[in-house]
PDB file of C-alpha atoms in Angstrom:
ATOM      1  CA  UNK Z   1      -7.678 -29.552  -6.850  1.00 53.00           C
ATOM      2  CA  UNK Z   2      -6.319 -26.439  -8.312  1.00 64.00           C
ATOM      3  CA  UNK Z   3      -2.856 -25.144  -7.495  1.00 63.00           C
ATOM      4  CA  UNK Z   4      -1.786 -21.447  -7.156  1.00 73.00           C
ATOM      5  CA  UNK Z   5       1.877 -21.127  -7.831  1.00 64.00           C
ATOM      6  CA  UNK Z   6       4.378 -18.312  -7.850  1.00 57.00           C
ATOM      7  CA  UNK Z   7       1.523 -16.092  -6.434  1.00 58.00           C
ATOM      8  CA  UNK Z   8       2.857 -14.988  -3.073  1.00 68.00           C
ATOM      9  CA  UNK Z   9       4.277 -11.481  -3.196  1.00 77.00           C
ATOM     10  CA  UNK Z  10       6.272  -9.412  -0.841  1.00 83.00           C
ATOM     11  CA  UNK Z  11       6.007  -5.738  -1.653  1.00 88.00           C
ATOM     12  CA  UNK Z  12       6.074  -2.347  -0.082  1.00 91.00           C
ATOM     13  CA  UNK Z  13       3.478   0.490  -0.291  1.00 92.00           C
ATOM     14  CA  UNK Z  14       4.899   3.978   0.258  1.00 89.00           C
ATOM     15  CA  UNK Z  15       2.428   6.604   1.598  1.00 88.00           C
ATOM     16  CA  UNK Z  16       1.451   8.988  -1.132  1.00 88.00           C
ATOM     17  CA  UNK Z  17       2.902   6.585  -3.720  1.00 91.00           C
ATOM     18  CA  UNK Z  18       1.461   4.321  -6.443  1.00 94.00           C
ATOM     19  CA  UNK Z  19      -0.576   1.217  -5.749  1.00 96.00           C
ATOM     20  CA  UNK Z  20       1.153  -2.104  -5.766  1.00 95.00           C
ATOM     21  CA  UNK Z  21       0.256  -5.537  -6.932  1.00 94.00           C
ATOM     22  CA  UNK Z  22      -1.053  -8.046  -4.404  1.00 93.00           C
ATOM     23  CA  UNK Z  23       0.387 -10.951  -6.314  1.00 90.00           C
ATOM     24  CA  UNK Z  24       3.471 -11.623  -8.489  1.00 84.00           C
ATOM     25  CA  UNK Z  25       3.012 -10.635 -12.008  1.00 81.00           C
ATOM     26  CA  UNK Z  26       3.974 -14.225 -12.983  1.00 81.00           C
ATOM     27  CA  UNK Z  27       1.339 -15.882 -10.848  1.00 86.00           C
ATOM     28  CA  UNK Z  28       0.202 -19.319 -12.126  1.00 87.00           C
ATOM     29  CA  UNK Z  29      -2.949 -21.322 -11.651  1.00 86.00           C
ATOM     30  CA  UNK Z  30      -3.206 -24.930 -12.721  1.00 85.00           C
ATOM     31  CA  UNK Z  31      -5.660 -27.837 -12.265  1.00 81.00           C
ATOM     32  CA  UNK Z  32      -4.937 -31.495 -12.983  1.00 82.00           C
ATOM     33  CA  UNK Z  33      -8.300 -31.873 -14.666  1.00 80.00           C
ATOM     34  CA  UNK Z  34      -8.264 -28.504 -16.334  1.00 78.00           C
ATOM     35  CA  UNK Z  35     -11.384 -27.614 -14.421  1.00 84.00           C
ATOM     36  CA  UNK Z  36     -12.351 -23.825 -14.241  1.00 92.00           C
ATOM     37  CA  UNK Z  37     -11.982 -22.051 -10.989  1.00 94.00           C
ATOM     38  CA  UNK Z  38     -13.351 -19.354  -8.706  1.00 95.00           C
ATOM     39  CA  UNK Z  39     -11.091 -17.205  -6.540  1.00 96.00           C
ATOM     40  CA  UNK Z  40     -11.153 -16.086  -2.921  1.00 97.00           C
ATOM     41  CA  UNK Z  41      -8.996 -13.384  -1.463  1.00 97.00           C
ATOM     42  CA  UNK Z  42      -8.850 -12.781   2.262  1.00 98.00           C
ATOM     43  CA  UNK Z  43      -7.352  -9.468   3.438  1.00 97.00           C
ATOM     44  CA  UNK Z  44      -5.538  -9.265   6.831  1.00 97.00           C
ATOM     45  CA  UNK Z  45      -4.371  -6.602   9.336  1.00 97.00           C
ATOM     46  CA  UNK Z  46      -6.445  -3.869   7.726  1.00 97.00           C
ATOM     47  CA  UNK Z  47      -6.015  -0.879  10.074  1.00 96.00           C
ATOM     48  CA  UNK Z  48      -6.989   2.352   8.174  1.00 96.00           C
ATOM     49  CA  UNK Z  49     -10.654   1.791   7.387  1.00 94.00           C
ATOM     50  CA  UNK Z  50     -11.948   3.567   4.292  1.00 97.00           C
ATOM     51  CA  UNK Z  51      -8.488   4.605   3.279  1.00 97.00           C
ATOM     52  CA  UNK Z  52      -7.371   1.095   2.528  1.00 98.00           C
ATOM     53  CA  UNK Z  53      -8.382  -0.053  -0.995  1.00 98.00           C
ATOM     54  CA  UNK Z  54      -7.983  -2.818  -3.456  1.00 98.00           C
ATOM     55  CA  UNK Z  55      -8.124  -1.646  -7.014  1.00 98.00           C
ATOM     56  CA  UNK Z  56      -9.728  -4.147  -9.447  1.00 98.00           C
ATOM     57  CA  UNK Z  57      -8.498  -2.366 -12.542  1.00 96.00           C
ATOM     58  CA  UNK Z  58     -10.738   0.742 -12.554  1.00 96.00           C
ATOM     59  CA  UNK Z  59     -13.045  -0.317  -9.702  1.00 98.00           C
ATOM     60  CA  UNK Z  60     -12.099   0.497  -6.174  1.00 98.00           C
ATOM     61  CA  UNK Z  61     -13.061  -1.621  -3.100  1.00 98.00           C
ATOM     62  CA  UNK Z  62     -12.755   0.213   0.263  1.00 98.00           C
ATOM     63  CA  UNK Z  63     -11.667  -2.565   2.731  1.00 97.00           C
ATOM     64  CA  UNK Z  64     -14.111  -1.345   5.480  1.00 97.00           C
ATOM     65  CA  UNK Z  65     -17.427  -1.771   3.570  1.00 97.00           C
ATOM     66  CA  UNK Z  66     -19.398  -4.509   1.837  1.00 98.00           C
ATOM     67  CA  UNK Z  67     -19.481  -4.105  -1.969  1.00 98.00           C
ATOM     68  CA  UNK Z  68     -20.648  -6.129  -4.944  1.00 98.00           C
ATOM     69  CA  UNK Z  69     -19.606  -5.077  -8.501  1.00 98.00           C
ATOM     70  CA  UNK Z  70     -20.816  -7.180 -11.331  1.00 98.00           C
ATOM     71  CA  UNK Z  71     -19.568  -7.362 -14.894  1.00 97.00           C
ATOM     72  CA  UNK Z  72     -16.404  -5.324 -14.209  1.00 98.00           C
ATOM     73  CA  UNK Z  73     -13.251  -5.868 -16.390  1.00 98.00           C
ATOM     74  CA  UNK Z  74     -10.178  -6.966 -14.591  1.00 97.00           C
ATOM     75  CA  UNK Z  75      -7.143  -8.196 -16.536  1.00 96.00           C
ATOM     76  CA  UNK Z  76      -9.256  -8.139 -19.622  1.00 97.00           C
ATOM     77  CA  UNK Z  77     -11.773 -10.524 -18.090  1.00 97.00           C
ATOM     78  CA  UNK Z  78     -15.378  -9.757 -17.240  1.00 98.00           C
ATOM     79  CA  UNK Z  79     -15.958 -10.767 -13.585  1.00 98.00           C
ATOM     80  CA  UNK Z  80     -18.342 -10.485 -10.633  1.00 98.00           C
ATOM     81  CA  UNK Z  81     -16.629  -9.462  -7.411  1.00 98.00           C
ATOM     82  CA  UNK Z  82     -18.265  -9.595  -3.918  1.00 98.00           C
ATOM     83  CA  UNK Z  83     -16.596  -8.252  -0.789  1.00 98.00           C
ATOM     84  CA  UNK Z  84     -17.737  -9.101   2.719  1.00 98.00           C
ATOM     85  CA  UNK Z  85     -16.107  -6.579   5.019  1.00 97.00           C
ATOM     86  CA  UNK Z  86     -16.906  -8.702   8.249  1.00 97.00           C
ATOM     87  CA  UNK Z  87     -14.590 -11.561   7.024  1.00 98.00           C
ATOM     88  CA  UNK Z  88     -12.544  -9.220   4.807  1.00 98.00           C
ATOM     89  CA  UNK Z  89     -13.178 -11.810   2.019  1.00 98.00           C
ATOM     90  CA  UNK Z  90     -13.423 -11.238  -1.758  1.00 98.00           C
ATOM     91  CA  UNK Z  91     -15.159 -13.851  -3.903  1.00 98.00           C
ATOM     92  CA  UNK Z  92     -14.367 -13.604  -7.681  1.00 98.00           C
ATOM     93  CA  UNK Z  93     -16.311 -15.432 -10.348  1.00 97.00           C
ATOM     94  CA  UNK Z  94     -16.794 -15.047 -14.087  1.00 97.00           C
ATOM     95  CA  UNK Z  95     -19.605 -12.504 -14.937  1.00 97.00           C
ATOM     96  CA  UNK Z  96     -22.966 -14.105 -14.266  1.00 94.00           C
ATOM     97  CA  UNK Z  97     -21.643 -16.338 -11.551  1.00 90.00           C
ATOM     98  CA  UNK Z  98     -19.697 -18.768 -13.666  1.00 92.00           C
ATOM     99  CA  UNK Z  99     -16.195 -20.053 -13.225  1.00 95.00           C
ATOM    100  CA  UNK Z 100     -12.919 -18.742 -14.757  1.00 95.00           C
ATOM    101  CA  UNK Z 101     -10.400 -20.685 -16.915  1.00 95.00           C
ATOM    102  CA  UNK Z 102      -7.071 -20.863 -15.163  1.00 93.00           C
ATOM    103  CA  UNK Z 103      -5.574 -18.350 -17.608  1.00 94.00           C
ATOM    104  CA  UNK Z 104      -8.412 -15.997 -16.933  1.00 96.00           C
ATOM    105  CA  UNK Z 105      -7.932 -16.325 -13.149  1.00 95.00           C
ATOM    106  CA  UNK Z 106      -4.212 -15.552 -13.593  1.00 94.00           C
ATOM    107  CA  UNK Z 107      -5.004 -12.393 -15.673  1.00 95.00           C
ATOM    108  CA  UNK Z 108      -7.476 -11.209 -12.963  1.00 96.00           C
ATOM    109  CA  UNK Z 109      -4.993 -11.748 -10.116  1.00 95.00           C
ATOM    110  CA  UNK Z 110      -2.338  -9.889 -11.928  1.00 94.00           C
ATOM    111  CA  UNK Z 111      -4.580  -6.754 -12.173  1.00 95.00           C
ATOM    112  CA  UNK Z 112      -5.511  -6.352  -8.492  1.00 96.00           C
ATOM    113  CA  UNK Z 113      -3.470  -3.707  -6.639  1.00 97.00           C
ATOM    114  CA  UNK Z 114      -3.442  -2.288  -3.049  1.00 97.00           C
ATOM    115  CA  UNK Z 115      -3.217   1.371  -1.983  1.00 97.00           C
ATOM    116  CA  UNK Z 116      -3.632   3.232   1.241  1.00 97.00           C
ATOM    117  CA  UNK Z 117      -4.996   6.874   0.974  1.00 96.00           C
ATOM    118  CA  UNK Z 118      -4.288   7.766   4.621  1.00 93.00           C
ATOM    119  CA  UNK Z 119      -1.979  10.752   5.012  1.00 87.00           C
ATOM    120  CA  UNK Z 120       0.062   8.830   7.553  1.00 86.00           C
ATOM    121  CA  UNK Z 121      -0.893   5.107   7.200  1.00 91.00           C
ATOM    122  CA  UNK Z 122      -0.661   2.709  10.070  1.00 91.00           C
ATOM    123  CA  UNK Z 123       2.643   0.982   9.332  1.00 89.00           C
ATOM    124  CA  UNK Z 124       2.335  -2.175  11.452  1.00 90.00           C
ATOM    125  CA  UNK Z 125       1.440  -4.885  11.073  1.00 94.00           C
ATOM    126  CA  UNK Z 126       1.995  -5.530   7.431  1.00 95.00           C
ATOM    127  CA  UNK Z 127      -1.111  -6.270   5.301  1.00 97.00           C
ATOM    128  CA  UNK Z 128      -1.675  -9.782   4.104  1.00 96.00           C
ATOM    129  CA  UNK Z 129      -3.700 -11.039   1.132  1.00 96.00           C
ATOM    130  CA  UNK Z 130      -4.441 -14.857   1.105  1.00 95.00           C
ATOM    131  CA  UNK Z 131      -5.364 -16.229  -2.328  1.00 95.00           C
ATOM    132  CA  UNK Z 132      -7.318 -19.528  -2.857  1.00 93.00           C
ATOM    133  CA  UNK Z 133      -8.575 -21.091  -6.074  1.00 93.00           C
ATOM    134  CA  UNK Z 134     -11.516 -23.552  -5.929  1.00 92.00           C
ATOM    135  CA  UNK Z 135     -12.217 -25.939  -8.928  1.00 90.00           C
ATOM    136  CA  UNK Z 136     -15.802 -26.632  -7.851  1.00 88.00           C
ATOM    137  CA  UNK Z 137     -14.814 -29.486  -5.494  1.00 86.00           C
ATOM    138  CA  UNK Z 138     -11.634 -28.542  -3.603  1.00 87.00           C
ATOM    139  CA  UNK Z 139      -9.661 -25.514  -2.559  1.00 89.00           C
ATOM    140  CA  UNK Z 140      -6.091 -24.972  -3.481  1.00 89.00           C
ATOM    141  CA  UNK Z 141      -3.415 -24.528  -0.778  1.00 89.00           C
ATOM    142  CA  UNK Z 142      -3.622 -20.838   0.170  1.00 92.00           C
ATOM    143  CA  UNK Z 143      -0.904 -18.522  -1.040  1.00 92.00           C
ATOM    144  CA  UNK Z 144      -0.140 -15.457   1.061  1.00 93.00           C
ATOM    145  CA  UNK Z 145       1.103 -12.085  -0.185  1.00 93.00           C
ATOM    146  CA  UNK Z 146       2.605  -9.474   2.236  1.00 95.00           C
ATOM    147  CA  UNK Z 147       2.494  -5.813   1.664  1.00 95.00           C
ATOM    148  CA  UNK Z 148       4.492  -3.639   4.170  1.00 94.00           C
ATOM    149  CA  UNK Z 149       3.752  -0.066   4.613  1.00 92.00           C
ATOM    150  CA  UNK Z 150       6.420   2.688   4.418  1.00 87.00           C
ATOM    151  CA  UNK Z 151       5.415   5.960   5.946  1.00 79.00           C
ATOM    152  CA  UNK Z 152       7.531   9.146   5.350  1.00 72.00           C
ATOM    153  CA  UNK Z 153       8.961  10.797   8.487  1.00 74.00           C
ATOM    154  CA  UNK Z 154       7.231  13.830   9.806  1.00 74.00           C
ATOM    155  CA  UNK Z 155       9.031  17.099  11.079  1.00 77.00           C
ATOM    156  CA  UNK Z 156       6.990  18.608  13.885  1.00 71.00           C
ATOM    157  CA  UNK Z 157       7.087  22.031  15.588  1.00 67.00           C
ATOM    158  CA  UNK Z 158       9.233  23.800  12.952  1.00 66.00           C
ATOM    159  CA  UNK Z 159       6.628  25.273  10.446  1.00 64.00           C
ATOM    160  CA  UNK Z 160       6.246  28.980  10.965  1.00 62.00           C
ATOM    161  CA  UNK Z 161       9.035  28.872  13.553  1.00 60.00           C
ATOM    162  CA  UNK Z 162      10.334  32.332  12.346  1.00 68.00           C
ATOM    163  CA  UNK Z 163      13.479  33.875  13.600  1.00 71.00           C
ATOM    164  CA  UNK Z 164      15.486  36.964  12.910  1.00 73.00           C
ATOM    165  CA  UNK Z 165      19.260  37.653  12.590  1.00 68.00           C
ATOM    166  CA  UNK Z 166      20.627  41.091  13.369  1.00 71.00           C
ATOM    167  CA  UNK Z 167      23.069  42.364  10.820  1.00 73.00           C
ATOM    168  CA  UNK Z 168      26.494  42.640  12.123  1.00 69.00           C
ATOM    169  CA  UNK Z 169      26.068  40.061  14.948  1.00 71.00           C
ATOM    170  CA  UNK Z 170      28.702  37.515  15.355  1.00 67.00           C
ATOM    171  CA  UNK Z 171      26.376  35.053  17.078  1.00 71.00           C
ATOM    172  CA  UNK Z 172      24.552  32.506  14.814  1.00 73.00           C
ATOM    173  CA  UNK Z 173      20.889  31.854  15.475  1.00 71.00           C
ATOM    174  CA  UNK Z 174      19.158  28.450  15.270  1.00 71.00           C
ATOM    175  CA  UNK Z 175      16.499  28.012  12.590  1.00 70.00           C
ATOM    176  CA  UNK Z 176      14.524  26.164  15.232  1.00 63.00           C
ATOM    177  CA  UNK Z 177      14.231  29.267  17.520  1.00 64.00           C
ATOM    178  CA  UNK Z 178      12.074  27.464  20.058  1.00 66.00           C
ATOM    179  CA  UNK Z 179      14.371  24.348  20.165  1.00 65.00           C
ATOM    180  CA  UNK Z 180      11.224  22.124  19.946  1.00 66.00           C
ATOM    181  CA  UNK Z 181      11.480  20.478  16.517  1.00 69.00           C
ATOM    182  CA  UNK Z 182      11.108  16.745  16.459  1.00 71.00           C
ATOM    183  CA  UNK Z 183      11.215  14.102  13.792  1.00 69.00           C
ATOM    184  CA  UNK Z 184       8.827  11.093  13.993  1.00 67.00           C
ATOM    185  CA  UNK Z 185       8.727   8.056  11.881  1.00 65.00           C
ATOM    186  CA  UNK Z 186       6.066   5.290  12.249  1.00 59.00           C
ATOM    187  CA  UNK Z 187       8.005   2.755  10.121  1.00 53.00           C
ATOM    188  CA  UNK Z 188      11.251   0.888  10.538  1.00 55.00           C
ATOM    189  CA  UNK Z 189      12.592   2.319   7.307  1.00 54.00           C
ATOM    190  CA  UNK Z 190      14.254   5.510   8.548  1.00 57.00           C
ATOM    191  CA  UNK Z 191      17.699   3.750   9.170  1.00 61.00           C
ATOM    192  CA  UNK Z 192      20.252   5.272   6.858  1.00 62.00           C
ATOM    193  CA  UNK Z 193      17.772   8.137   6.051  1.00 68.00           C
ATOM    194  CA  UNK Z 194      18.850  11.690   5.523  1.00 74.00           C
ATOM    195  CA  UNK Z 195      17.847  15.236   6.291  1.00 73.00           C
ATOM    196  CA  UNK Z 196      17.828  17.964   3.704  1.00 77.00           C
ATOM    197  CA  UNK Z 197      17.830  21.861   4.394  1.00 76.00           C
ATOM    198  CA  UNK Z 198      17.374  24.142   1.469  1.00 76.00           C
ATOM    199  CA  UNK Z 199      18.081  27.863   1.787  1.00 75.00           C
ATOM    200  CA  UNK Z 200      16.540  30.441  -0.417  1.00 77.00           C
ATOM    201  CA  UNK Z 201      17.271  34.166  -1.079  1.00 72.00           C
ATOM    202  CA  UNK Z 202      20.949  33.579  -0.363  1.00 73.00           C
ATOM    203  CA  UNK Z 203      23.473  36.392  -0.659  1.00 72.00           C
ATOM    204  CA  UNK Z 204      26.683  34.683  -1.987  1.00 65.00           C
ATOM    205  CA  UNK Z 205      29.674  34.839   0.372  1.00 65.00           C
ATOM    206  CA  UNK Z 206      27.612  36.396   3.177  1.00 70.00           C
ATOM    207  CA  UNK Z 207      25.039  33.850   4.274  1.00 70.00           C
ATOM    208  CA  UNK Z 208      26.404  30.770   6.037  1.00 73.00           C
ATOM    209  CA  UNK Z 209      24.707  27.631   7.478  1.00 71.00           C
ATOM    210  CA  UNK Z 210      26.523  25.932  10.313  1.00 70.00           C
ATOM    211  CA  UNK Z 211      25.830  22.528  11.717  1.00 73.00           C
ATOM    212  CA  UNK Z 212      26.486  22.322  15.522  1.00 65.00           C
ATOM    213  CA  UNK Z 213      28.022  19.161  16.723  1.00 57.00           C
TER     214      UNK Z 213
END
């Protein structure tokens, strides 16, 4: 039976950032009899509907809807891709329904990427993609890739929170005049984070920003 090696990948997708590979870029597929293979990818923990996408080179597959795309080029190989949303399963064959050489299968897997278009993606649980190769008789042992989701923190109740300072006053005023601002973060990645405050239209030597302890 075919063997998928060095394929499992642990990566992180950051909201608003670039897509990430679902497998290692040095994924290997072998078969003792040098038989051609077909590929299966099963997605797991998909939480954001149409916003979660696998990119097969230039062809997008939303992970909430069935889709079949034939004769698309992925990793320089012409393939047919069928996605069943109920089982979250992709079936990948050579164009016309044939099998792929192991080298072609490797090239295809290295050109599949994940992205999430949600403004604030659901961070947990991490997404999984389980890859299996079939040589026409047997399935390989499945290899699982894990993609964690990093969402940026959100500052709430501060936008348009205008305030005014009276010239000559010796009393500082808070930039959060309603004392209602909060910071939320869906992910676990805010540890060792930072907060940046930028002041514009400053008069040198006169405008001062204090941080209260």
